[in-house]
Amino acid sequence: MKPSLEPGDDGAVCLRRVEPSDLDDFFAHQSEPAAHALAAFPARGRDAFYAHWTDAMGDPEAVLRTIVFQGRIAGNIVSWRASDERCVGYWLGQAFWGRSIATQALRALCLEVRERPLLAYVARHNTGSLRVLEKCGFAIVAELSIAPTASEPEIREYVLRLDVRA
Ligand SMILES: CC(C)(COP(=O)(O)OP(=O)(O)OC[C@H]1O[C@@H](n2cnc3c(N)ncnc32)[C@H](O)[C@@H]1OP(=O)(O)O)[C@@H](O)C(=O)NCCC(=O)NCCS
């Protein structure tokens, strides 16, 4: 018999600091074709992925959290500084989609990260992510076109901003 529930075991979403051993799960999540189609973000190869996370884990301005749901790693949620902006982003394994996990995780992160405004950049077709942000109080403030490389089609993105603190 289990002596007690660990945080995130009971159906609630729990955020905790990222441990290096979490990266294998994150790598699997970011390699799922449906996910990078939604996010309009190309999957990184293994070396580039681990190099990116190693850099991020050494950044004192970054807030990096593992999302735990029912004792399993559901994904990650992060906040980082890009020049004078503080941004947020999140990524869940496909098996965890559609259970309010991203909404709960973003609410928790917005309570932890008190700086405002918070910015998010979202592909226009990523209806799920736009809804998550809207439910957490973010509003669309701009629309951008970005071209990842000259040979790739341009991506239309919304910029969303949260100004208030809960
Ligand atoms: C986008 C993503 C984070 C959504 O996570 P999730 O835990 O499934 O979202 P939630 O369950 O909290 O859903 C919140 C709302 O969005 C809606 N939603 C979620 N996915 C949706 C989809 N694919 N299409 C339409 N609506 C969707 C839900 O119905 C819910 O709305 P409601 O409360 O009005 O019913 C998840 O699909 C994901 O990680 N995708 C890959 C990476 C990515 O896109 N990251 C974001 C980059 S900006």
PDB file of C-alpha atoms and ligand atoms in Angstrom:
ATOM      1  CA  MET A   1       0.000   0.000   0.000  1.00  0.00           C
ATOM      2  CA  LYS A   2       1.212   3.489  -0.800  1.00  0.00           C
ATOM      3  CA  PRO A   3       1.891   5.340   2.470  1.00  0.00           C
ATOM      4  CA  SER A   4       0.860   8.772   1.172  1.00  0.00           C
ATOM      5  CA  LEU A   5       0.185  10.677  -1.977  1.00  0.00           C
ATOM      6  CA  GLU A   6       3.060  12.465  -3.624  1.00  0.00           C
ATOM      7  CA  PRO A   7       2.217  15.942  -5.002  1.00  0.00           C
ATOM      8  CA  GLY A   8       0.540  15.500  -8.369  1.00  0.00           C
ATOM      9  CA  ASP A   9      -0.559  11.915  -7.607  1.00  0.00           C
ATOM     10  CA  ASP A  10      -4.162  12.771  -6.836  1.00  0.00           C
ATOM     11  CA  GLY A  11      -5.368  14.207 -10.141  1.00  0.00           C
ATOM     12  CA  ALA A  12      -4.224  17.739  -9.336  1.00  0.00           C
ATOM     13  CA  VAL A  13      -1.411  19.206 -11.348  1.00  0.00           C
ATOM     14  CA  CYS A  14       1.845  19.840  -9.529  1.00  0.00           C
ATOM     15  CA  LEU A  15       4.831  21.879 -10.704  1.00  0.00           C
ATOM     16  CA  ARG A  16       8.302  21.054  -9.472  1.00  0.00           C
ATOM     17  CA  ARG A  17      11.853  22.000 -10.404  1.00  0.00           C
ATOM     18  CA  VAL A  18      13.190  20.268 -13.501  1.00  0.00           C
ATOM     19  CA  GLU A  19      15.631  17.436 -12.803  1.00  0.00           C
ATOM     20  CA  PRO A  20      18.100  16.287 -15.470  1.00  0.00           C
ATOM     21  CA  SER A  21      16.385  12.881 -15.507  1.00  0.00           C
ATOM     22  CA  ASP A  22      13.151  14.586 -16.710  1.00  0.00           C
ATOM     23  CA  LEU A  23      14.736  15.521 -20.025  1.00  0.00           C
ATOM     24  CA  ASP A  24      14.180  12.104 -21.600  1.00  0.00           C
ATOM     25  CA  ASP A  25      10.416  12.545 -21.145  1.00  0.00           C
ATOM     26  CA  PHE A  26      10.542  16.113 -22.469  1.00  0.00           C
ATOM     27  CA  PHE A  27      12.518  14.914 -25.479  1.00  0.00           C
ATOM     28  CA  ALA A  28       9.906  12.247 -26.221  1.00  0.00           C
ATOM     29  CA  HIS A  29       7.107  14.829 -25.889  1.00  0.00           C
ATOM     30  CA  GLN A  30       8.770  17.358 -28.214  1.00  0.00           C
ATOM     31  CA  SER A  31       9.388  14.626 -30.806  1.00  0.00           C
ATOM     32  CA  GLU A  32       5.677  13.890 -31.253  1.00  0.00           C
ATOM     33  CA  PRO A  33       4.663  15.025 -34.762  1.00  0.00           C
ATOM     34  CA  ALA A  34       1.196  16.214 -33.694  1.00  0.00           C
ATOM     35  CA  ALA A  35       2.779  18.486 -31.087  1.00  0.00           C
ATOM     36  CA  HIS A  36       5.218  20.311 -33.317  1.00  0.00           C
ATOM     37  CA  ALA A  37       2.569  20.665 -36.001  1.00  0.00           C
ATOM     38  CA  LEU A  38       0.397  22.413 -33.407  1.00  0.00           C
ATOM     39  CA  ALA A  39       3.180  24.546 -32.015  1.00  0.00           C
ATOM     40  CA  ALA A  40       4.613  25.243 -35.519  1.00  0.00           C
ATOM     41  CA  PHE A  41       7.986  24.588 -33.995  1.00  0.00           C
ATOM     42  CA  PRO A  42      10.340  22.066 -35.610  1.00  0.00           C
ATOM     43  CA  ALA A  43      11.442  19.143 -33.421  1.00  0.00           C
ATOM     44  CA  ARG A  44      15.061  19.434 -32.268  1.00  0.00           C
ATOM     45  CA  GLY A  45      17.440  16.530 -32.733  1.00  0.00           C
ATOM     46  CA  ARG A  46      18.635  14.828 -29.529  1.00  0.00           C
ATOM     47  CA  ASP A  47      21.930  16.753 -29.263  1.00  0.00           C
ATOM     48  CA  ALA A  48      20.351  20.147 -29.976  1.00  0.00           C
ATOM     49  CA  PHE A  49      17.554  19.385 -27.539  1.00  0.00           C
ATOM     50  CA  TYR A  50      19.861  18.481 -24.639  1.00  0.00           C
ATOM     51  CA  ALA A  51      22.159  21.438 -25.412  1.00  0.00           C
ATOM     52  CA  HIS A  52      19.163  23.779 -25.324  1.00  0.00           C
ATOM     53  CA  TRP A  53      17.984  22.451 -21.934  1.00  0.00           C
ATOM     54  CA  THR A  54      21.488  22.459 -20.479  1.00  0.00           C
ATOM     55  CA  ASP A  55      21.757  26.161 -21.385  1.00  0.00           C
ATOM     56  CA  ALA A  56      18.301  26.874 -19.980  1.00  0.00           C
ATOM     57  CA  MET A  57      19.094  25.085 -16.705  1.00  0.00           C
ATOM     58  CA  GLY A  58      22.146  27.327 -16.313  1.00  0.00           C
ATOM     59  CA  ASP A  59      20.161  30.531 -16.869  1.00  0.00           C
ATOM     60  CA  PRO A  60      19.474  32.213 -13.498  1.00  0.00           C
ATOM     61  CA  GLU A  61      16.541  34.163 -15.022  1.00  0.00           C
ATOM     62  CA  ALA A  62      14.744  31.035 -16.245  1.00  0.00           C
ATOM     63  CA  VAL A  63      11.947  29.407 -14.256  1.00  0.00           C
ATOM     64  CA  LEU A  64      11.763  25.793 -15.431  1.00  0.00           C
ATOM     65  CA  ARG A  65       9.103  23.476 -14.070  1.00  0.00           C
ATOM     66  CA  THR A  66       8.153  19.863 -14.652  1.00  0.00           C
ATOM     67  CA  ILE A  67       4.404  19.263 -14.792  1.00  0.00           C
ATOM     68  CA  VAL A  68       3.441  16.199 -12.761  1.00  0.00           C
ATOM     69  CA  PHE A  69      -0.005  14.636 -13.114  1.00  0.00           C
ATOM     70  CA  GLN A  70      -1.037  11.444 -11.319  1.00  0.00           C
ATOM     71  CA  GLY A  71       2.585  10.777 -10.484  1.00  0.00           C
ATOM     72  CA  ARG A  72       3.692  10.972 -14.120  1.00  0.00           C
ATOM     73  CA  ILE A  73       5.651  13.592 -16.014  1.00  0.00           C
ATOM     74  CA  ALA A  74       3.024  15.243 -18.223  1.00  0.00           C
ATOM     75  CA  GLY A  75       5.298  17.915 -19.696  1.00  0.00           C
ATOM     76  CA  ASN A  76       7.056  21.142 -18.864  1.00  0.00           C
ATOM     77  CA  ILE A  77       6.229  24.799 -18.404  1.00  0.00           C
ATOM     78  CA  VAL A  78       8.839  27.531 -18.494  1.00  0.00           C
ATOM     79  CA  SER A  79       9.359  31.252 -18.196  1.00  0.00           C
ATOM     80  CA  TRP A  80      12.451  32.986 -19.547  1.00  0.00           C
ATOM     81  CA  ARG A  81      13.723  36.449 -20.291  1.00  0.00           C
ATOM     82  CA  ALA A  82      14.215  37.470 -23.925  1.00  0.00           C
ATOM     83  CA  SER A  83      15.818  40.944 -23.995  1.00  0.00           C
ATOM     84  CA  ASP A  84      13.328  43.122 -22.074  1.00  0.00           C
ATOM     85  CA  GLU A  85      10.419  40.645 -22.176  1.00  0.00           C
ATOM     86  CA  ARG A  86       9.463  37.840 -19.815  1.00  0.00           C
ATOM     87  CA  CYS A  87       7.924  34.998 -21.802  1.00  0.00           C
ATOM     88  CA  VAL A  88       6.090  31.771 -20.970  1.00  0.00           C
ATOM     89  CA  GLY A  89       5.832  28.486 -22.846  1.00  0.00           C
ATOM     90  CA  TYR A  90       4.655  24.932 -22.173  1.00  0.00           C
ATOM     91  CA  TRP A  91       4.653  21.542 -23.787  1.00  0.00           C
ATOM     92  CA  LEU A  92       2.700  18.415 -22.849  1.00  0.00           C
ATOM     93  CA  GLY A  93       2.984  14.832 -24.010  1.00  0.00           C
ATOM     94  CA  GLN A  94       0.078  14.015 -26.294  1.00  0.00           C
ATOM     95  CA  ALA A  95      -1.243  11.366 -23.889  1.00  0.00           C
ATOM     96  CA  PHE A  96      -1.981  14.208 -21.441  1.00  0.00           C
ATOM     97  CA  TRP A  97      -3.845  16.575 -23.739  1.00  0.00           C
ATOM     98  CA  GLY A  98      -7.464  17.525 -23.135  1.00  0.00           C
ATOM     99  CA  ARG A  99      -7.501  17.152 -19.324  1.00  0.00           C
ATOM    100  CA  SER A 100      -7.064  20.819 -18.264  1.00  0.00           C
ATOM    101  CA  ILE A 101      -3.455  20.131 -17.359  1.00  0.00           C
ATOM    102  CA  ALA A 102      -1.969  23.044 -19.317  1.00  0.00           C
ATOM    103  CA  THR A 103      -4.545  25.452 -17.890  1.00  0.00           C
ATOM    104  CA  GLN A 104      -3.800  24.363 -14.311  1.00  0.00           C
ATOM    105  CA  ALA A 105      -0.055  24.475 -14.941  1.00  0.00           C
ATOM    106  CA  LEU A 106      -0.166  27.983 -16.427  1.00  0.00           C
ATOM    107  CA  ARG A 107      -2.308  29.261 -13.551  1.00  0.00           C
ATOM    108  CA  ALA A 108       0.249  27.880 -11.095  1.00  0.00           C
ATOM    109  CA  LEU A 109       3.189  29.380 -12.992  1.00  0.00           C
ATOM    110  CA  CYS A 110       1.508  32.800 -13.148  1.00  0.00           C
ATOM    111  CA  LEU A 111       1.167  32.698  -9.360  1.00  0.00           C
ATOM    112  CA  GLU A 112       4.824  31.784  -8.964  1.00  0.00           C
ATOM    113  CA  VAL A 113       6.233  34.255 -11.515  1.00  0.00           C
ATOM    114  CA  ARG A 114       5.057  37.663 -10.297  1.00  0.00           C
ATOM    115  CA  GLU A 115       6.723  39.837 -12.933  1.00  0.00           C
ATOM    116  CA  ARG A 116       4.378  41.510 -15.438  1.00  0.00           C
ATOM    117  CA  PRO A 117       3.736  41.664 -18.258  1.00  0.00           C
ATOM    118  CA  LEU A 118       4.105  38.008 -19.278  1.00  0.00           C
ATOM    119  CA  LEU A 119       4.242  37.335 -23.016  1.00  0.00           C
ATOM    120  CA  ALA A 120       3.401  34.246 -25.073  1.00  0.00           C
ATOM    121  CA  TYR A 121       3.916  33.655 -28.791  1.00  0.00           C
ATOM    122  CA  VAL A 122       1.443  31.199 -30.300  1.00  0.00           C
ATOM    123  CA  ALA A 123       0.840  29.943 -33.835  1.00  0.00           C
ATOM    124  CA  ARG A 124      -2.524  31.262 -35.009  1.00  0.00           C
ATOM    125  CA  HIS A 125      -3.818  27.738 -35.683  1.00  0.00           C
ATOM    126  CA  ASN A 126      -2.934  26.491 -32.154  1.00  0.00           C
ATOM    127  CA  THR A 127      -6.484  26.809 -30.856  1.00  0.00           C
ATOM    128  CA  GLY A 128      -5.787  24.773 -27.718  1.00  0.00           C
ATOM    129  CA  SER A 129      -2.871  26.932 -26.605  1.00  0.00           C
ATOM    130  CA  LEU A 130      -4.765  30.150 -27.361  1.00  0.00           C
ATOM    131  CA  ARG A 131      -7.639  28.898 -25.220  1.00  0.00           C
ATOM    132  CA  VAL A 132      -5.293  27.950 -22.357  1.00  0.00           C
ATOM    133  CA  LEU A 133      -3.830  31.463 -22.371  1.00  0.00           C
ATOM    134  CA  GLU A 134      -7.218  33.130 -22.641  1.00  0.00           C
ATOM    135  CA  LYS A 135      -8.510  31.113 -19.664  1.00  0.00           C
ATOM    136  CA  CYS A 136      -5.537  32.382 -17.641  1.00  0.00           C
ATOM    137  CA  GLY A 137      -6.255  36.020 -18.493  1.00  0.00           C
ATOM    138  CA  PHE A 138      -3.882  36.609 -21.412  1.00  0.00           C
ATOM    139  CA  ALA A 139      -5.138  38.758 -24.298  1.00  0.00           C
ATOM    140  CA  ILE A 140      -3.992  39.037 -27.897  1.00  0.00           C
ATOM    141  CA  VAL A 141      -1.991  42.228 -28.409  1.00  0.00           C
ATOM    142  CA  ALA A 142      -0.323  41.690 -31.802  1.00  0.00           C
ATOM    143  CA  GLU A 143      -0.068  39.441 -34.819  1.00  0.00           C
ATOM    144  CA  LEU A 144       3.239  38.554 -36.475  1.00  0.00           C
ATOM    145  CA  SER A 145       4.496  36.716 -39.522  1.00  0.00           C
ATOM    146  CA  ILE A 146       7.696  34.797 -39.068  1.00  0.00           C
ATOM    147  CA  ALA A 147       9.697  32.815 -41.596  1.00  0.00           C
ATOM    148  CA  PRO A 148      11.798  30.153 -39.797  1.00  0.00           C
ATOM    149  CA  THR A 149      14.051  29.773 -42.875  1.00  0.00           C
ATOM    150  CA  ALA A 150      13.868  31.112 -46.424  1.00  0.00           C
ATOM    151  CA  SER A 151      12.668  27.715 -47.709  1.00  0.00           C
ATOM    152  CA  GLU A 152       9.913  27.213 -45.112  1.00  0.00           C
ATOM    153  CA  PRO A 153       6.433  28.718 -45.286  1.00  0.00           C
ATOM    154  CA  GLU A 154       5.788  31.726 -43.094  1.00  0.00           C
ATOM    155  CA  ILE A 155       3.999  31.163 -39.784  1.00  0.00           C
ATOM    156  CA  ARG A 156       1.327  33.510 -38.526  1.00  0.00           C
ATOM    157  CA  GLU A 157       1.580  34.035 -34.778  1.00  0.00           C
ATOM    158  CA  TYR A 158      -0.324  35.879 -32.124  1.00  0.00           C
ATOM    159  CA  VAL A 159       1.420  37.659 -29.285  1.00  0.00           C
ATOM    160  CA  LEU A 160      -0.541  37.423 -26.031  1.00  0.00           C
ATOM    161  CA  ARG A 161       0.079  39.403 -22.865  1.00  0.00           C
ATOM    162  CA  LEU A 162      -0.911  39.119 -19.221  1.00  0.00           C
ATOM    163  CA  ASP A 163      -0.738  42.355 -17.241  1.00  0.00           C
ATOM    164  CA  VAL A 164      -2.576  41.502 -14.033  1.00  0.00           C
ATOM    165  CA  ARG A 165      -1.506  39.495 -11.001  1.00  0.00           C
ATOM    166  CA  ALA A 166      -4.010  37.109  -9.416  1.00  0.00           C
TER     167      ALA A 166
HETATM  168  C1  LIG B   1      -1.609  23.246 -26.479  1.00  0.00           C
HETATM  169  C2  LIG B   1      -1.558  22.329 -25.272  1.00  0.00           C
HETATM  170  C3  LIG B   1      -0.576  22.892 -24.273  1.00  0.00           C
HETATM  171  C4  LIG B   1      -2.954  22.256 -24.642  1.00  0.00           C
HETATM  172  O1  LIG B   1      -2.854  21.526 -23.429  1.00  0.00           O
HETATM  173  P1  LIG B   1      -4.125  20.830 -22.736  1.00  0.00           P
HETATM  174  O2  LIG B   1      -3.732  20.397 -21.367  1.00  0.00           O
HETATM  175  O3  LIG B   1      -4.696  19.828 -23.663  1.00  0.00           O
HETATM  176  O4  LIG B   1      -5.123  22.066 -22.624  1.00  0.00           O
HETATM  177  P2  LIG B   1      -6.372  22.132 -21.628  1.00  0.00           P
HETATM  178  O5  LIG B   1      -6.932  20.767 -21.434  1.00  0.00           O
HETATM  179  O6  LIG B   1      -5.962  22.918 -20.405  1.00  0.00           O
HETATM  180  O7  LIG B   1      -7.412  22.935 -22.527  1.00  0.00           O
HETATM  181  C5  LIG B   1      -7.758  24.271 -22.310  1.00  0.00           C
HETATM  182  C6  LIG B   1      -8.828  24.632 -23.313  1.00  0.00           C
HETATM  183  O8  LIG B   1      -8.348  24.499 -24.663  1.00  0.00           O
HETATM  184  C7  LIG B   1      -9.196  23.634 -25.399  1.00  0.00           C
HETATM  185  N1  LIG B   1      -8.325  22.845 -26.266  1.00  0.00           N
HETATM  186  C8  LIG B   1      -7.246  22.113 -25.904  1.00  0.00           C
HETATM  187  N2  LIG B   1      -6.693  21.550 -27.001  1.00  0.00           N
HETATM  188  C9  LIG B   1      -7.454  21.944 -28.058  1.00  0.00           C
HETATM  189  C10 LIG B   1      -7.390  21.713 -29.452  1.00  0.00           C
HETATM  190  N3  LIG B   1      -6.410  20.963 -29.990  1.00  0.00           N
HETATM  191  N4  LIG B   1      -8.319  22.278 -30.239  1.00  0.00           N
HETATM  192  C11 LIG B   1      -9.293  23.067 -29.723  1.00  0.00           C
HETATM  193  N5  LIG B   1      -9.397  23.340 -28.391  1.00  0.00           N
HETATM  194  C12 LIG B   1      -8.499  22.772 -27.577  1.00  0.00           C
HETATM  195  C13 LIG B   1      -9.901  22.787 -24.344  1.00  0.00           C
HETATM  196  O9  LIG B   1     -11.122  22.278 -24.834  1.00  0.00           O
HETATM  197  C14 LIG B   1     -10.075  23.791 -23.234  1.00  0.00           C
HETATM  198  O10 LIG B   1     -11.113  24.673 -23.503  1.00  0.00           O
HETATM  199  P3  LIG B   1     -12.478  24.722 -22.623  1.00  0.00           P
HETATM  200  O11 LIG B   1     -12.057  24.786 -21.196  1.00  0.00           O
HETATM  201  O12 LIG B   1     -13.179  25.921 -23.136  1.00  0.00           O
HETATM  202  O13 LIG B   1     -13.157  23.418 -22.928  1.00  0.00           O
HETATM  203  C15 LIG B   1      -1.105  20.895 -25.671  1.00  0.00           C
HETATM  204  O14 LIG B   1      -1.905  20.446 -26.733  1.00  0.00           O
HETATM  205  C16 LIG B   1       0.365  20.833 -26.108  1.00  0.00           C
HETATM  206  O15 LIG B   1       1.272  20.693 -25.301  1.00  0.00           O
HETATM  207  N6  LIG B   1       0.596  20.932 -27.448  1.00  0.00           N
HETATM  208  C17 LIG B   1       1.959  20.801 -28.021  1.00  0.00           C
HETATM  209  C18 LIG B   1       2.903  21.935 -27.664  1.00  0.00           C
HETATM  210  C19 LIG B   1       2.277  23.295 -27.787  1.00  0.00           C
HETATM  211  O16 LIG B   1       1.473  23.570 -28.666  1.00  0.00           O
HETATM  212  N7  LIG B   1       2.699  24.158 -26.860  1.00  0.00           N
HETATM  213  C20 LIG B   1       2.258  25.535 -26.846  1.00  0.00           C
HETATM  214  C21 LIG B   1       3.114  26.356 -27.730  1.00  0.00           C
HETATM  215  S1  LIG B   1       2.578  28.058 -27.690  1.00  0.00           S
END
